[in-house]
mmCIF file of C-alpha atoms in Angstrom:
data_model
loop_
_atom_site.group_PDB
_atom_site.id
_atom_site.type_symbol
_atom_site.label_atom_id
_atom_site.label_comp_id
_atom_site.label_asym_id
_atom_site.label_seq_id
_atom_site.Cartn_x
_atom_site.Cartn_y
_atom_site.Cartn_z
ATOM 1 C CA UNK A 150 7.887 14.017 13.904
ATOM 2 C CA UNK A 151 10.725 11.328 13.440
ATOM 3 C CA UNK A 152 9.894 7.640 13.249
ATOM 4 C CA UNK A 153 12.440 6.174 15.569
ATOM 5 C CA UNK A 154 9.752 5.281 18.052
ATOM 6 C CA UNK A 155 7.187 4.156 15.528
ATOM 7 C CA UNK A 156 6.155 0.517 15.616
ATOM 8 C CA UNK A 157 6.059 -1.075 12.204
ATOM 9 C CA UNK A 158 3.044 -3.048 10.947
ATOM 10 C CA UNK A 159 5.367 -5.473 9.454
ATOM 11 C CA UNK A 160 9.011 -5.989 10.412
ATOM 12 C CA UNK A 161 11.706 -4.392 8.142
ATOM 13 C CA UNK A 162 13.308 -6.640 5.692
ATOM 14 C CA UNK A 163 17.050 -5.904 5.655
ATOM 15 C CA UNK A 164 17.622 -8.184 2.870
ATOM 16 C CA UNK A 165 15.626 -7.531 -0.301
ATOM 17 C CA UNK A 166 17.111 -10.199 -2.458
ATOM 18 C CA UNK A 167 13.682 -11.851 -2.345
ATOM 19 C CA UNK A 168 12.252 -9.026 -4.447
ATOM 20 C CA UNK A 169 11.686 -9.637 -8.164
ATOM 21 C CA UNK A 170 14.272 -8.044 -10.464
ATOM 22 C CA UNK A 171 12.093 -5.401 -11.981
ATOM 23 C CA UNK A 172 11.182 -3.588 -8.756
ATOM 24 C CA UNK A 173 14.517 -4.371 -7.028
ATOM 25 C CA UNK A 174 16.779 -3.034 -9.816
ATOM 26 C CA UNK A 175 14.698 -0.172 -11.328
ATOM 27 C CA UNK A 176 15.865 3.289 -10.040
ATOM 28 C CA UNK A 177 13.461 6.266 -10.152
ATOM 29 C CA UNK A 178 13.781 8.323 -13.386
ATOM 30 C CA UNK A 179 13.305 11.381 -11.501
ATOM 31 C CA UNK A 180 16.547 10.968 -9.784
ATOM 32 C CA UNK A 181 18.376 11.456 -12.911
ATOM 33 C CA UNK A 182 16.745 14.869 -13.797
ATOM 34 C CA UNK A 183 19.118 17.776 -13.454
ATOM 35 C CA UNK A 184 16.160 20.244 -13.123
ATOM 36 C CA UNK A 185 12.749 19.995 -11.664
ATOM 37 C CA UNK A 186 11.231 17.359 -13.858
ATOM 38 C CA UNK A 187 8.319 18.483 -15.978
ATOM 39 C CA UNK A 188 6.569 15.271 -15.845
ATOM 40 C CA UNK A 189 6.655 15.108 -12.057
ATOM 41 C CA UNK A 190 3.152 14.731 -10.863
ATOM 42 C CA UNK A 191 2.694 16.381 -7.432
ATOM 43 C CA UNK A 192 -1.110 16.549 -6.970
ATOM 44 C CA UNK A 193 -1.128 13.872 -4.370
ATOM 45 C CA UNK A 194 -3.681 14.951 -1.774
ATOM 46 C CA UNK A 195 -7.334 15.988 -1.571
ATOM 47 C CA UNK A 196 -7.907 19.792 -2.572
ATOM 48 C CA UNK A 197 -7.297 22.454 0.153
ATOM 49 C CA UNK A 198 -4.768 20.624 2.201
ATOM 50 C CA UNK A 199 -0.947 20.794 2.259
ATOM 51 C CA UNK A 200 0.005 18.029 4.699
ATOM 52 C CA UNK A 201 2.293 15.944 2.239
ATOM 53 C CA UNK A 202 5.403 16.317 0.180
ATOM 54 C CA UNK A 203 6.993 14.418 -2.660
ATOM 55 C CA UNK A 204 10.583 13.503 -2.157
ATOM 56 C CA UNK A 205 12.975 12.330 -4.947
ATOM 57 C CA UNK A 206 14.733 9.134 -3.891
ATOM 58 C CA UNK A 207 18.513 8.691 -3.881
ATOM 59 C CA UNK A 208 20.503 7.016 -6.625
ATOM 60 C CA UNK A 209 20.717 3.645 -4.644
ATOM 61 C CA UNK A 210 17.203 3.535 -3.422
ATOM 62 C CA UNK A 211 14.550 1.400 -5.076
ATOM 63 C CA UNK A 212 10.797 1.200 -4.722
ATOM 64 C CA UNK A 213 11.377 -1.777 -2.257
ATOM 65 C CA UNK A 214 13.703 0.367 -0.058
ATOM 66 C CA UNK A 215 12.729 1.109 3.568
ATOM 67 C CA UNK A 216 12.348 4.711 4.052
ATOM 68 C CA UNK A 217 12.550 6.850 7.210
ATOM 69 C CA UNK A 218 10.706 9.766 8.726
ATOM 70 C CA UNK A 219 7.182 8.414 7.672
ATOM 71 C CA UNK A 220 8.193 8.045 4.088
ATOM 72 C CA UNK A 221 6.760 5.324 1.819
ATOM 73 C CA UNK A 222 7.198 4.877 -1.905
ATOM 74 C CA UNK A 223 4.379 5.296 -4.511
ATOM 75 C CA UNK A 224 4.218 5.004 -8.197
ATOM 76 C CA UNK A 225 3.340 8.275 -9.906
ATOM 77 C CA UNK A 226 0.636 6.564 -11.905
ATOM 78 C CA UNK A 227 -1.402 5.928 -8.739
ATOM 79 C CA UNK A 228 -2.075 9.601 -8.454
ATOM 80 C CA UNK A 229 -1.786 10.824 -11.932
ATOM 81 C CA UNK A 230 -4.111 8.244 -13.655
ATOM 82 C CA UNK A 231 -5.686 6.079 -10.797
ATOM 83 C CA UNK A 232 -6.917 9.181 -8.958
ATOM 84 C CA UNK A 233 -5.650 8.127 -5.471
ATOM 85 C CA UNK A 234 -5.373 11.159 -2.984
ATOM 86 C CA UNK A 235 -3.906 11.289 0.407
ATOM 87 C CA UNK A 236 -4.918 10.649 3.032
ATOM 88 C CA UNK A 237 -5.964 6.997 2.092
ATOM 89 C CA UNK A 238 -9.335 6.195 2.921
ATOM 90 C CA UNK A 239 -10.212 3.711 5.710
ATOM 91 C CA UNK A 240 -11.030 1.003 3.031
ATOM 92 C CA UNK A 241 -7.738 1.550 1.081
ATOM 93 C CA UNK A 242 -5.744 1.096 4.429
ATOM 94 C CA UNK A 243 -7.739 -1.896 5.459
ATOM 95 C CA UNK A 244 -6.986 -3.592 2.150
ATOM 96 C CA UNK A 245 -3.227 -2.940 2.612
ATOM 97 C CA UNK A 246 -3.346 -4.394 6.104
ATOM 98 C CA UNK A 247 -5.610 -7.265 5.031
ATOM 99 C CA UNK A 248 -2.897 -8.206 2.278
ATOM 100 C CA UNK A 249 0.045 -7.350 4.389
ATOM 101 C CA UNK A 250 1.536 -5.300 1.681
ATOM 102 C CA UNK A 251 2.427 -1.597 1.242
ATOM 103 C CA UNK A 252 0.659 0.413 -1.442
ATOM 104 C CA UNK A 253 3.500 0.181 -4.100
ATOM 105 C CA UNK A 254 3.437 -3.758 -3.777
ATOM 106 C CA UNK A 255 0.034 -3.638 -5.420
ATOM 107 C CA UNK A 256 0.043 -3.545 -9.182
ATOM 108 C CA UNK A 257 -1.270 -0.036 -10.434
ATOM 109 C CA UNK A 258 -4.146 -1.957 -12.131
ATOM 110 C CA UNK A 259 -5.118 -3.221 -8.613
ATOM 111 C CA UNK A 260 -5.292 0.291 -7.176
ATOM 112 C CA UNK A 261 -7.557 1.253 -10.099
ATOM 113 C CA UNK A 262 -9.775 -1.629 -8.948
ATOM 114 C CA UNK A 263 -9.936 -0.350 -5.465
ATOM 115 C CA UNK A 264 -10.837 3.288 -6.644
ATOM 116 C CA UNK A 265 -13.509 1.787 -8.922
ATOM 117 C CA UNK A 266 -14.993 -0.231 -6.129
ATOM 118 C CA UNK A 267 -15.173 2.903 -3.835
ATOM 119 C CA UNK A 268 -16.703 5.054 -6.437
ATOM 120 C CA UNK A 269 -19.427 2.437 -7.231
ATOM 121 C CA UNK A 270 -20.058 1.795 -3.539
ATOM 122 C CA UNK A 271 -20.455 5.547 -2.964
ATOM 123 C CA UNK A 272 -22.799 5.954 -5.792
ATOM 124 C CA UNK A 273 -24.951 2.923 -4.835
ATOM 125 C CA UNK A 274 -24.762 3.799 -1.172
ATOM 126 C CA UNK A 275 -23.259 0.476 -0.290
ATOM 127 C CA UNK A 276 -21.024 -0.276 2.679
ATOM 128 C CA UNK A 277 -17.432 -0.756 1.213
ATOM 129 C CA UNK A 278 -16.247 -3.474 3.445
ATOM 130 C CA UNK A 279 -13.058 -5.596 3.226
ATOM 131 C CA UNK A 280 -15.004 -8.861 3.166
ATOM 132 C CA UNK A 281 -17.179 -7.830 0.244
ATOM 133 C CA UNK A 282 -14.252 -6.487 -1.580
ATOM 134 C CA UNK A 283 -12.315 -9.787 -1.250
ATOM 135 C CA UNK A 284 -15.452 -11.770 -2.222
ATOM 136 C CA UNK A 285 -15.412 -9.947 -5.489
ATOM 137 C CA UNK A 286 -11.631 -9.880 -5.876
ATOM 138 C CA UNK A 287 -9.164 -12.640 -5.589
ATOM 139 C CA UNK A 288 -5.321 -12.560 -5.623
ATOM 140 C CA UNK A 289 -2.889 -13.147 -8.482
ATOM 141 C CA UNK A 290 0.833 -12.895 -8.010
ATOM 142 C CA UNK A 291 3.314 -11.996 -10.899
ATOM 143 C CA UNK A 292 5.902 -14.426 -12.397
ATOM 144 C CA UNK A 293 8.962 -12.266 -12.099
ATOM 145 C CA UNK A 294 12.117 -12.468 -13.968
ATOM 146 C CA UNK A 295 15.093 -14.343 -12.258
ATOM 147 C CA UNK A 296 14.663 -17.180 -9.922
ATOM 148 C CA UNK A 297 10.880 -17.505 -9.920
ATOM 149 C CA UNK A 298 10.758 -19.907 -7.021
ATOM 150 C CA UNK A 299 12.557 -17.446 -4.714
ATOM 151 C CA UNK A 300 11.597 -13.960 -5.865
ATOM 152 C CA UNK A 301 8.293 -12.219 -5.405
ATOM 153 C CA UNK A 302 6.841 -9.398 -7.680
ATOM 154 C CA UNK A 303 3.760 -7.217 -7.460
ATOM 155 C CA UNK A 304 0.519 -8.546 -6.132
ATOM 156 C CA UNK A 305 -2.448 -8.172 -8.402
ATOM 157 C CA UNK A 306 -6.250 -8.357 -7.947
ATOM 158 C CA UNK A 307 -8.277 -10.424 -10.134
ATOM 159 C CA UNK A 308 -12.074 -10.310 -10.428
ATOM 160 C CA UNK A 309 -13.957 -13.792 -9.930
ATOM 161 C CA UNK A 310 -16.782 -12.265 -12.085
ATOM 162 C CA UNK A 311 -16.265 -9.301 -14.358
ATOM 163 C CA UNK A 312 -17.577 -6.058 -12.807
ATOM 164 C CA UNK A 313 -14.917 -3.645 -13.900
ATOM 165 C CA UNK A 314 -12.709 -3.141 -17.055
ATOM 166 C CA UNK A 315 -8.949 -3.393 -16.487
ATOM 167 C CA UNK A 316 -7.227 0.042 -16.693
ATOM 168 C CA UNK A 317 -4.795 -0.115 -19.598
ATOM 169 C CA UNK A 318 -4.311 3.444 -20.563
ATOM 170 C CA UNK A 319 -0.798 4.800 -19.659
ATOM 171 C CA UNK A 320 0.371 1.692 -17.664
ATOM 172 C CA UNK A 321 3.342 1.281 -20.054
ATOM 173 C CA UNK A 322 6.403 2.726 -18.443
ATOM 174 C CA UNK A 323 5.135 3.079 -14.697
ATOM 175 C CA UNK A 324 8.012 1.141 -13.241
ATOM 176 C CA UNK A 325 10.579 3.865 -13.092
ATOM 177 C CA UNK A 326 8.205 6.647 -12.300
ATOM 178 C CA UNK A 327 8.039 6.527 -8.568
ATOM 179 C CA UNK A 328 8.996 8.789 -5.582
ATOM 180 C CA UNK A 329 8.677 9.006 -1.829
ATOM 181 C CA UNK A 330 5.661 10.395 -0.028
ATOM 182 C CA UNK A 331 5.858 11.757 3.566
ATOM 183 C CA UNK A 332 3.688 13.813 5.906
ATOM 184 C CA UNK A 333 4.923 17.272 6.735
ATOM 185 C CA UNK A 334 2.164 18.433 9.233
ATOM 186 C CA UNK A 335 0.786 17.054 12.446
ATOM 187 C CA UNK A 336 -2.535 16.563 10.365
ATOM 188 C CA UNK A 337 -0.716 14.395 7.988
ATOM 189 C CA UNK A 338 0.999 12.433 10.645
ATOM 190 C CA UNK A 339 -2.264 11.632 12.310
ATOM 191 C CA UNK A 340 -3.541 9.946 9.129
ATOM 192 C CA UNK A 341 -0.832 7.313 8.963
ATOM 193 C CA UNK A 342 -0.119 6.688 12.694
ATOM 194 C CA UNK A 343 -2.365 5.498 15.597
ATOM 195 C CA UNK A 344 -1.552 4.939 19.305
ATOM 196 C CA UNK A 345 -1.400 1.316 20.324
ATOM 197 C CA UNK A 346 0.299 -1.329 22.490
ATOM 198 C CA UNK A 347 3.865 -2.024 21.948
ATOM 199 C CA UNK A 348 4.574 -5.608 20.953
ATOM 200 C CA UNK A 349 7.758 -7.572 20.586
ATOM 201 C CA UNK A 350 8.938 -9.536 17.469
ATOM 202 C CA UNK A 351 6.542 -12.383 18.441
ATOM 203 C CA UNK A 352 3.533 -10.271 18.801
ATOM 204 C CA UNK A 353 3.419 -10.097 22.602
ATOM 205 C CA UNK A 354 2.145 -6.996 24.263
ATOM 206 C CA UNK A 355 4.790 -5.191 26.305
ATOM 207 C CA UNK A 356 3.927 -3.776 29.763
ATOM 208 C CA UNK A 357 5.098 -1.200 32.107
ATOM 209 C CA UNK A 358 6.263 -2.009 35.683
ATOM 210 C CA UNK A 359 2.663 -1.090 36.861
ATOM 211 C CA UNK A 360 1.312 -3.728 34.452
ATOM 212 C CA UNK A 361 -0.359 -1.247 32.102
ATOM 213 C CA UNK A 362 0.565 -1.861 28.311
ATOM 214 C CA UNK A 363 3.236 0.389 26.853
ATOM 215 C CA UNK A 364 1.675 2.737 24.237
ATOM 216 C CA UNK A 365 3.593 3.816 21.021
ATOM 217 C CA UNK A 366 2.937 5.391 17.655
ATOM 218 C CA UNK A 367 1.891 2.567 15.229
ATOM 219 C CA UNK A 368 1.725 2.443 11.504
ATOM 220 C CA UNK A 369 -1.865 2.322 10.252
ATOM 221 C CA UNK A 370 -0.707 0.263 7.184
ATOM 222 C CA UNK A 371 2.807 -1.089 6.067
ATOM 223 C CA UNK A 372 4.969 1.541 4.889
ATOM 224 C CA UNK A 373 7.646 -0.834 3.297
ATOM 225 C CA UNK A 374 7.723 -3.996 1.156
ATOM 226 C CA UNK A 375 7.598 -7.228 2.982
ATOM 227 C CA UNK A 376 7.508 -10.928 2.072
ATOM 228 C CA UNK A 377 5.023 -11.799 4.688
ATOM 229 C CA UNK A 378 2.157 -11.624 2.201
ATOM 230 C CA UNK A 379 3.646 -14.312 0.263
ATOM 231 C CA UNK A 380 3.899 -16.727 3.059
ATOM 232 C CA UNK A 381 0.156 -17.320 2.772
ATOM 233 C CA UNK A 382 -1.832 -19.032 0.008
ATOM 234 C CA UNK A 383 -3.563 -16.560 -2.274
ATOM 235 C CA UNK A 384 -7.051 -17.978 -1.530
ATOM 236 C CA UNK A 385 -6.461 -17.403 2.186
ATOM 237 C CA UNK A 386 -7.250 -13.620 1.572
ATOM 238 C CA UNK A 387 -10.626 -14.036 -0.141
ATOM 239 C CA UNK A 388 -14.132 -14.355 1.531
ATOM 240 C CA UNK A 389 -16.617 -17.030 0.404
ATOM 241 C CA UNK A 390 -20.335 -16.209 0.067
ATOM 242 C CA UNK A 391 -21.100 -17.870 3.321
ATOM 243 C CA UNK A 392 -18.676 -15.605 5.169
ATOM 244 C CA UNK A 393 -20.656 -12.409 4.207
ATOM 245 C CA UNK A 394 -23.115 -10.646 6.493
ATOM 246 C CA UNK A 395 -26.819 -10.360 5.391
ATOM 247 C CA UNK A 396 -26.005 -6.677 4.534
ATOM 248 C CA UNK A 397 -23.170 -7.517 2.374
ATOM 249 C CA UNK A 398 -25.125 -10.355 0.732
ATOM 250 C CA UNK A 399 -27.754 -7.769 -0.184
ATOM 251 C CA UNK A 400 -25.264 -5.552 -1.749
ATOM 252 C CA UNK A 401 -24.053 -8.149 -4.111
#
């Protein structure tokens, strides 16, 4: 399945000069390997499935490049050390959508927090909701090299009250260990696309001549980097205690 007719969650940014120097200028180390890299981690999906593939990016491509054919960039550390597996869970996709970022825009430590929250919620039989998650976690944005006022780096999660330890092991050197992930089966595609109404650049639903909405394949979460997240104040993503449901309050 090609993605020419796929509706993006967030409009593609043709100019990536707004991206901080590190993600914008760091090529993938795997692109320079002559042979199949021994340290390439390809265990990216739940056992028993073969719906995804790892693709090595080109020399001019970066983690913030927009990729085609359902591809999106991921840091290897997310799978190798953080334990993420495809397809993403409903909560993981909901978090990406709430923050208006693609997965690689989140600092790897933040992906570890998401996994830890999911594991604890499953163990305690709690409902892992976005509002409960963003009551526990707030947003912290990196101070990138270069022109700080104009450039945007990774987005990080910070705990308002310490529940989880920060993942520190093997974080060093993650920036150049990245590749592109894409679905290769119908089952894989169905986990990242959903049918929905076609909208224009201003968010207005488009209709057919008979008045019915035009339906298209839509991304279930952002596939590419975007500065839309940074247009909002960090505190706008969090939920105060008064915004939680009775069930969520009971789970605190």
